[in-house]
PDB file of C-alpha atoms in Angstrom:
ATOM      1  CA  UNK A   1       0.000   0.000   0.000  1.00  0.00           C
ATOM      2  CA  UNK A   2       1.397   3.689  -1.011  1.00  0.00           C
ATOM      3  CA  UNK A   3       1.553   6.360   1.250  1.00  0.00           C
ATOM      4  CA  UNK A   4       0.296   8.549  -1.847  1.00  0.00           C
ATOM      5  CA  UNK A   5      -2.970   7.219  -1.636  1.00  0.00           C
ATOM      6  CA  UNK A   6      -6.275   9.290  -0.784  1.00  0.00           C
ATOM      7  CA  UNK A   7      -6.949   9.327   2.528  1.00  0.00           C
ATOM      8  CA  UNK A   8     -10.744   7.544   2.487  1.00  0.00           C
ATOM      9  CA  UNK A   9     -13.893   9.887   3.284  1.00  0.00           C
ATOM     10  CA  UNK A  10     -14.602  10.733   6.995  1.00  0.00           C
ATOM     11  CA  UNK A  11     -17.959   9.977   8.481  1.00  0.00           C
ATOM     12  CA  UNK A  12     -17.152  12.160  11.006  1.00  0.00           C
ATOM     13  CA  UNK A  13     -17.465  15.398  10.961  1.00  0.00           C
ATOM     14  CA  UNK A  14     -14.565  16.408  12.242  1.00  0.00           C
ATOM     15  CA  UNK A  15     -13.882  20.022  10.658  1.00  0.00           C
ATOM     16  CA  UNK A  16     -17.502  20.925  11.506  1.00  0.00           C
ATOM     17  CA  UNK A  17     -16.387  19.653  15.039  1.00  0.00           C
ATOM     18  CA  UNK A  18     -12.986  21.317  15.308  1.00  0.00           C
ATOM     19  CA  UNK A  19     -14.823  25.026  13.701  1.00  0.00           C
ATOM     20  CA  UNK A  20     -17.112  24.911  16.060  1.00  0.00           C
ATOM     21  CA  UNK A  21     -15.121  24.362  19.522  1.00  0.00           C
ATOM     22  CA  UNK A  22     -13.006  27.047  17.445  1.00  0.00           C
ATOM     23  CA  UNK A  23     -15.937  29.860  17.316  1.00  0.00           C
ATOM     24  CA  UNK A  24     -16.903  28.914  20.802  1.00  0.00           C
ATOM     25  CA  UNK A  25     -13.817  30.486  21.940  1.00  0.00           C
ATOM     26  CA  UNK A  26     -14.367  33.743  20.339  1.00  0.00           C
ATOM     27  CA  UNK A  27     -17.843  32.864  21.576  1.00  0.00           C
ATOM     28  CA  UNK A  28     -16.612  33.253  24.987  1.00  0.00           C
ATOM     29  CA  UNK A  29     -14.311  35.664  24.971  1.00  0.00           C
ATOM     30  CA  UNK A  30     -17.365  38.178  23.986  1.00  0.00           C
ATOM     31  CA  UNK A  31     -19.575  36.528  26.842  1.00  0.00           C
ATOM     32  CA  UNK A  32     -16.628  37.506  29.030  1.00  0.00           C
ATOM     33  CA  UNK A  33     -16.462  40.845  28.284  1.00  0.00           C
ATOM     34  CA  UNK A  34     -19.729  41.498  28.045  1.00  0.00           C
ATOM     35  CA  UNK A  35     -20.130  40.363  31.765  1.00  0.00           C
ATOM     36  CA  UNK A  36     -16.391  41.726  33.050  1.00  0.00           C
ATOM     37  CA  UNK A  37     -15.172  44.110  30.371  1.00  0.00           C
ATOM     38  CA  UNK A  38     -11.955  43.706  28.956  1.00  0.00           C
ATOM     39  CA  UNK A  39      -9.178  42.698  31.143  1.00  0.00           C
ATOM     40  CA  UNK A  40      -5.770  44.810  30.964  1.00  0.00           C
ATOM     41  CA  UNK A  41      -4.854  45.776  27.633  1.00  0.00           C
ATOM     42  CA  UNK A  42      -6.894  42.638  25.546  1.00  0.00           C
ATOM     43  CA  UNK A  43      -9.063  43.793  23.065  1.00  0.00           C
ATOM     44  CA  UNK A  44     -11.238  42.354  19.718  1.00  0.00           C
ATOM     45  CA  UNK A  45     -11.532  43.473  16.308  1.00  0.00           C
ATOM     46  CA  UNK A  46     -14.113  41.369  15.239  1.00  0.00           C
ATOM     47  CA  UNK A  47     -14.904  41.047  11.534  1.00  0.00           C
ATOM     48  CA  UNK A  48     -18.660  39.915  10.216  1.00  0.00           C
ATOM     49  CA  UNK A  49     -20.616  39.858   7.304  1.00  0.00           C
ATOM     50  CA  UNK A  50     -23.117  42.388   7.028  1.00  0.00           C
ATOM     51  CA  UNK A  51     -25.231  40.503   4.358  1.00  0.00           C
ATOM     52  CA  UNK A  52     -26.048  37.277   6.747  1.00  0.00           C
ATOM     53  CA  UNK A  53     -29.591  36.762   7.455  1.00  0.00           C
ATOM     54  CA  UNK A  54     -30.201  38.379  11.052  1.00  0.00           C
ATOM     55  CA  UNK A  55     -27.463  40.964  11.087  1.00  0.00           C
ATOM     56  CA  UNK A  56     -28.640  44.502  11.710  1.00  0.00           C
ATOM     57  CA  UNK A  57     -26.722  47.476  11.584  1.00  0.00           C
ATOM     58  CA  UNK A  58     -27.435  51.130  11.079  1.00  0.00           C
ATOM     59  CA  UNK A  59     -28.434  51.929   7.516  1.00  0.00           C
ATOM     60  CA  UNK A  60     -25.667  54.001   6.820  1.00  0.00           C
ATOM     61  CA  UNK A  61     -23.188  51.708   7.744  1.00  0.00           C
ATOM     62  CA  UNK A  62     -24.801  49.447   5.984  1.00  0.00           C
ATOM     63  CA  UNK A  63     -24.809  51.285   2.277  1.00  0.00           C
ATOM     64  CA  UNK A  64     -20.809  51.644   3.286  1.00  0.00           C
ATOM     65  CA  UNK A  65     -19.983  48.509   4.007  1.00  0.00           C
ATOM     66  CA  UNK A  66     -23.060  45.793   2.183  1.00  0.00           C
ATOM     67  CA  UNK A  67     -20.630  42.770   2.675  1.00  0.00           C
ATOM     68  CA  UNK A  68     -18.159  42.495   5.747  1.00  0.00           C
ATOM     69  CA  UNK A  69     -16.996  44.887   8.197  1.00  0.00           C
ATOM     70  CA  UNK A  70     -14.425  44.840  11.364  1.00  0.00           C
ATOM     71  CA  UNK A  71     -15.046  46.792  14.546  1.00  0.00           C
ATOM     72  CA  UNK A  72     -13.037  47.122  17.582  1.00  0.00           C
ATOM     73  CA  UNK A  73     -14.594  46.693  20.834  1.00  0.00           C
ATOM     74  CA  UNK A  74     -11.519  48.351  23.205  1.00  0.00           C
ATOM     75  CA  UNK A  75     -11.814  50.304  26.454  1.00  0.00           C
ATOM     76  CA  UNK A  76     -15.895  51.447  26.356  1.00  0.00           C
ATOM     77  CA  UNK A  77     -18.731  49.960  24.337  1.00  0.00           C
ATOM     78  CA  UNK A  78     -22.070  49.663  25.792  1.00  0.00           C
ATOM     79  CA  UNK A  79     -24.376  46.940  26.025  1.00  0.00           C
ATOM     80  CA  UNK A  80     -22.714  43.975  24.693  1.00  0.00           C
ATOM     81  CA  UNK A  81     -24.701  41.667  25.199  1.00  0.00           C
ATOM     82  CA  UNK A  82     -24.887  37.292  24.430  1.00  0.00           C
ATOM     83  CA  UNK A  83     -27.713  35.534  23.522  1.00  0.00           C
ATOM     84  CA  UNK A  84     -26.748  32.396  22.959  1.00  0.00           C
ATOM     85  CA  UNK A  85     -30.660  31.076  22.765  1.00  0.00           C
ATOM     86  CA  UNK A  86     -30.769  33.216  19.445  1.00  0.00           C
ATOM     87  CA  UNK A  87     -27.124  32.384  18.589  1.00  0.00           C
ATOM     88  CA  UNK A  88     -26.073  36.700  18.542  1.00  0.00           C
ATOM     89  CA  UNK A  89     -24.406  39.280  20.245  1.00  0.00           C
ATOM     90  CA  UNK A  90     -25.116  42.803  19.986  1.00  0.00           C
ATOM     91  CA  UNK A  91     -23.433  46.185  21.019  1.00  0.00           C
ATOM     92  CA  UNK A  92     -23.632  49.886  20.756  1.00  0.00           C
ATOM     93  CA  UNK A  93     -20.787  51.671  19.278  1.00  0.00           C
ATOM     94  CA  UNK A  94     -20.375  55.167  17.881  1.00  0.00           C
ATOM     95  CA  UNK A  95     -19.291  55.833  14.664  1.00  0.00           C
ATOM     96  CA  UNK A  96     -18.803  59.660  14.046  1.00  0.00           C
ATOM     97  CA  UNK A  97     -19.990  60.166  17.310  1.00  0.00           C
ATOM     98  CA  UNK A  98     -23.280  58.684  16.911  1.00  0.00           C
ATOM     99  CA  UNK A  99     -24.248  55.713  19.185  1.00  0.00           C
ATOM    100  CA  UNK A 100     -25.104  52.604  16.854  1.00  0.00           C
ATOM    101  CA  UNK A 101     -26.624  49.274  17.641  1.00  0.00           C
ATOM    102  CA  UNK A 102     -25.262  46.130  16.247  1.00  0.00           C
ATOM    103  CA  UNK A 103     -26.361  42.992  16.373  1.00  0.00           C
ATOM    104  CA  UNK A 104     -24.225  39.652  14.422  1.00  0.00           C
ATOM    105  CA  UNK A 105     -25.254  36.520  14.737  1.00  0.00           C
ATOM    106  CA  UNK A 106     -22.415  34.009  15.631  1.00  0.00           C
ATOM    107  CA  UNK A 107     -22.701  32.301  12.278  1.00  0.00           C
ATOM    108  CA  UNK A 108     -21.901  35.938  10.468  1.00  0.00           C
ATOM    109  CA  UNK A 109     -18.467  36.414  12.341  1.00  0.00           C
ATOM    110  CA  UNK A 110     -15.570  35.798  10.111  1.00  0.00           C
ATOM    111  CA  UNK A 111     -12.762  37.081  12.178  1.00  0.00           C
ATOM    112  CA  UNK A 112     -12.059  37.285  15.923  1.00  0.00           C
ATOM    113  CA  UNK A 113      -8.220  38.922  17.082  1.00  0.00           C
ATOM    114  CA  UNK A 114      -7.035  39.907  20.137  1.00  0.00           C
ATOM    115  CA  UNK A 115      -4.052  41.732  19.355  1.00  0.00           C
ATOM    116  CA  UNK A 116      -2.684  41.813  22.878  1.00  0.00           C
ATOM    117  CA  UNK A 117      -1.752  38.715  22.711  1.00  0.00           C
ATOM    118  CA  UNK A 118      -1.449  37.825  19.372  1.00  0.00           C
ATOM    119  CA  UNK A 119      -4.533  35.524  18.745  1.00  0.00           C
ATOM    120  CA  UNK A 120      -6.327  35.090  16.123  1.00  0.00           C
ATOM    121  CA  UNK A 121      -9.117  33.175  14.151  1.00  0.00           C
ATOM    122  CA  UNK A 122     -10.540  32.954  11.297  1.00  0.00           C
ATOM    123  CA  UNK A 123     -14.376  31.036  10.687  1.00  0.00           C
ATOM    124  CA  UNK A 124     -16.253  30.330   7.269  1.00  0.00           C
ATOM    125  CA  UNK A 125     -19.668  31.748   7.210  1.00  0.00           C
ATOM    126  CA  UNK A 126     -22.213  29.585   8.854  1.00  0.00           C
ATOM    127  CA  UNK A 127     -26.004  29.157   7.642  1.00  0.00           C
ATOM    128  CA  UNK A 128     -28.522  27.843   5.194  1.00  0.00           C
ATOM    129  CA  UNK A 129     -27.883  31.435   3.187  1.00  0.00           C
ATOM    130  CA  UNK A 130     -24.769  32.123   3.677  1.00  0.00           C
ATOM    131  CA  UNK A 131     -23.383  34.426   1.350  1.00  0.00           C
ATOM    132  CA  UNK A 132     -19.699  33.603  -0.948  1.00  0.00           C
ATOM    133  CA  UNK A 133     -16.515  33.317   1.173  1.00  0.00           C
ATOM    134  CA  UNK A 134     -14.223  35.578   2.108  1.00  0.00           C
ATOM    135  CA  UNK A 135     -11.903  35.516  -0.225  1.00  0.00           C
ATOM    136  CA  UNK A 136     -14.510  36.410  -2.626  1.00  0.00           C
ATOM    137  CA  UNK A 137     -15.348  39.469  -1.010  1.00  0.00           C
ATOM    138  CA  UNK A 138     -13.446  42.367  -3.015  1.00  0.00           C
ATOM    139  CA  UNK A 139     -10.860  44.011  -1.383  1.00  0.00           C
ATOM    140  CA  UNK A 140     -12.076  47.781  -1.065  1.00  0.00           C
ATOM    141  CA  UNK A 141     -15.396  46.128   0.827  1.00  0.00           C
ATOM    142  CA  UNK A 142     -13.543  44.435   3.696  1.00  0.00           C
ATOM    143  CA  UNK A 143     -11.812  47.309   5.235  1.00  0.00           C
ATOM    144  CA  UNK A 144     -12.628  48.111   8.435  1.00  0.00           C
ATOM    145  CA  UNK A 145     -15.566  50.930   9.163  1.00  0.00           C
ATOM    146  CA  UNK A 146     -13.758  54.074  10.014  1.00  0.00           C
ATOM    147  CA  UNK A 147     -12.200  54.738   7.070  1.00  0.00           C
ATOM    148  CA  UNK A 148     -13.210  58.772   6.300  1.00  0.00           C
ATOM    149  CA  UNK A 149     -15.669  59.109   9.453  1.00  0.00           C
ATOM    150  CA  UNK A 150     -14.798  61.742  12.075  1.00  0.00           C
ATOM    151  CA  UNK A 151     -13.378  60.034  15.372  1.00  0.00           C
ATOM    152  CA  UNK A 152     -15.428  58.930  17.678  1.00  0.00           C
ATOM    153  CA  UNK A 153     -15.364  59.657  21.834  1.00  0.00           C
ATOM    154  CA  UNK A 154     -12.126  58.857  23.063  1.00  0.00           C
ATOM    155  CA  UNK A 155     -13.940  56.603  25.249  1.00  0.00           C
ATOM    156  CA  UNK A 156     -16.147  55.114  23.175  1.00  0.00           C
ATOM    157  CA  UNK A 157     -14.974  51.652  21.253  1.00  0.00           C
ATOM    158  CA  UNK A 158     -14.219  52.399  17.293  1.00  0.00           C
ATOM    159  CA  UNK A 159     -13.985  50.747  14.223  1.00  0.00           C
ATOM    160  CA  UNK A 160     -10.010  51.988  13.135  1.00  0.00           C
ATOM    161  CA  UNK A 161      -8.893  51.940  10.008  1.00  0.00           C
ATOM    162  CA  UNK A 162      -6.227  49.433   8.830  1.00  0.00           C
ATOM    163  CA  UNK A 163      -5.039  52.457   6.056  1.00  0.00           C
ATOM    164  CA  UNK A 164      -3.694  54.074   8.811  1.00  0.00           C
ATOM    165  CA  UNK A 165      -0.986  51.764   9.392  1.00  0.00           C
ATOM    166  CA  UNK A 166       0.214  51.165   6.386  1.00  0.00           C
ATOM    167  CA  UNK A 167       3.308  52.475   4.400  1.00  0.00           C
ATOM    168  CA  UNK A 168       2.571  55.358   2.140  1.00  0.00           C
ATOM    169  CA  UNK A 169       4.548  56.343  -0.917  1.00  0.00           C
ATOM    170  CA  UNK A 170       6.859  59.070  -0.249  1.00  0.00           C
ATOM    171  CA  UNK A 171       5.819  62.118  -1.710  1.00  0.00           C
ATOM    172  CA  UNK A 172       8.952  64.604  -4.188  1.00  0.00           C
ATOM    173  CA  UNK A 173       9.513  67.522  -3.527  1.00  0.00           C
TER     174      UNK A 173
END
């Protein structure tokens, strides 16, 4: 017998298994901030689709970002909230200044980070409707939310733009 050979088809379902012990940590780590806050310097950027069935967002935020967007919950965000009955969590941040309620159901996340510690994980898109993958997303619709917006509260948890950190072209004089 080769060792070339086809492993055989599992009747398990293993990487359903393994994704979802894998979302129930991110899973978790929201519950746990929702009921503590955010211990030391930890904090998320979390990354959803905005076009999976029971995601709401604001309107406008909406018509800017109609496929995926990442937020940051850091320092303050109010009412984040799990419901794990209806398989969501929701929050109010402030974009612009402007309080805004979200609500993602687990199945829409796509990205969970904590970059205090360097952790990081990436889910498929869970659900009967679930809309292409990731990587089929284009580019300019997967940047993160605060792109051209006025800052928000110093205190309040934003959505930062990844632009910001990245090399720009030096300009001749």
């Amino acid at each position: 017998m080769s060792d070339d050979a086809a492993p055989p088809e599992s009747l398990m379902p293993y990487e359903a298994w393994a994704e979802e012990a894998l979302r129930e940590v991110a899973i978790r780590a929201i519950e746990r901030a929702a009921a503590e806050g955010l211990p030391g310097e930890h904090h998320f950027y979390l990354t959803f689709r905005t076009d999976h069935p029971g995601t709401s967002i604001p309107g406008h935020l909406k018509a800017r970002y109609p496929q995926e967007i990442t937020i940051v919950l850091q320092h303050q965000f109010e009412d984040l909230n799990v419901d794990r009955a209806a398989a969501r969590f929701s929050v109010t941040l402030y974009f612009g200044g402007v309080p805004s309620r979200l609500v993602v159901p687990f199945g829409a996340l796509t990205m969970f980070h904590d970059p205090h510690v360097r952790f990081g994980l990436r889910f498929p898109v869970t659900g009967a409707d679930a809309p292409p993958p990731f990587e089929d997303v284009p580019e300019e619709e997967t940047r993160p939310a605060e792109e051209d917006a006025p800052p928000a509260p110093p205190a309040a948890a934003q959505v930062v733009s990844l632009d910001a950190f990245r090399r720009k072209p030096a300009k001749e004089s």
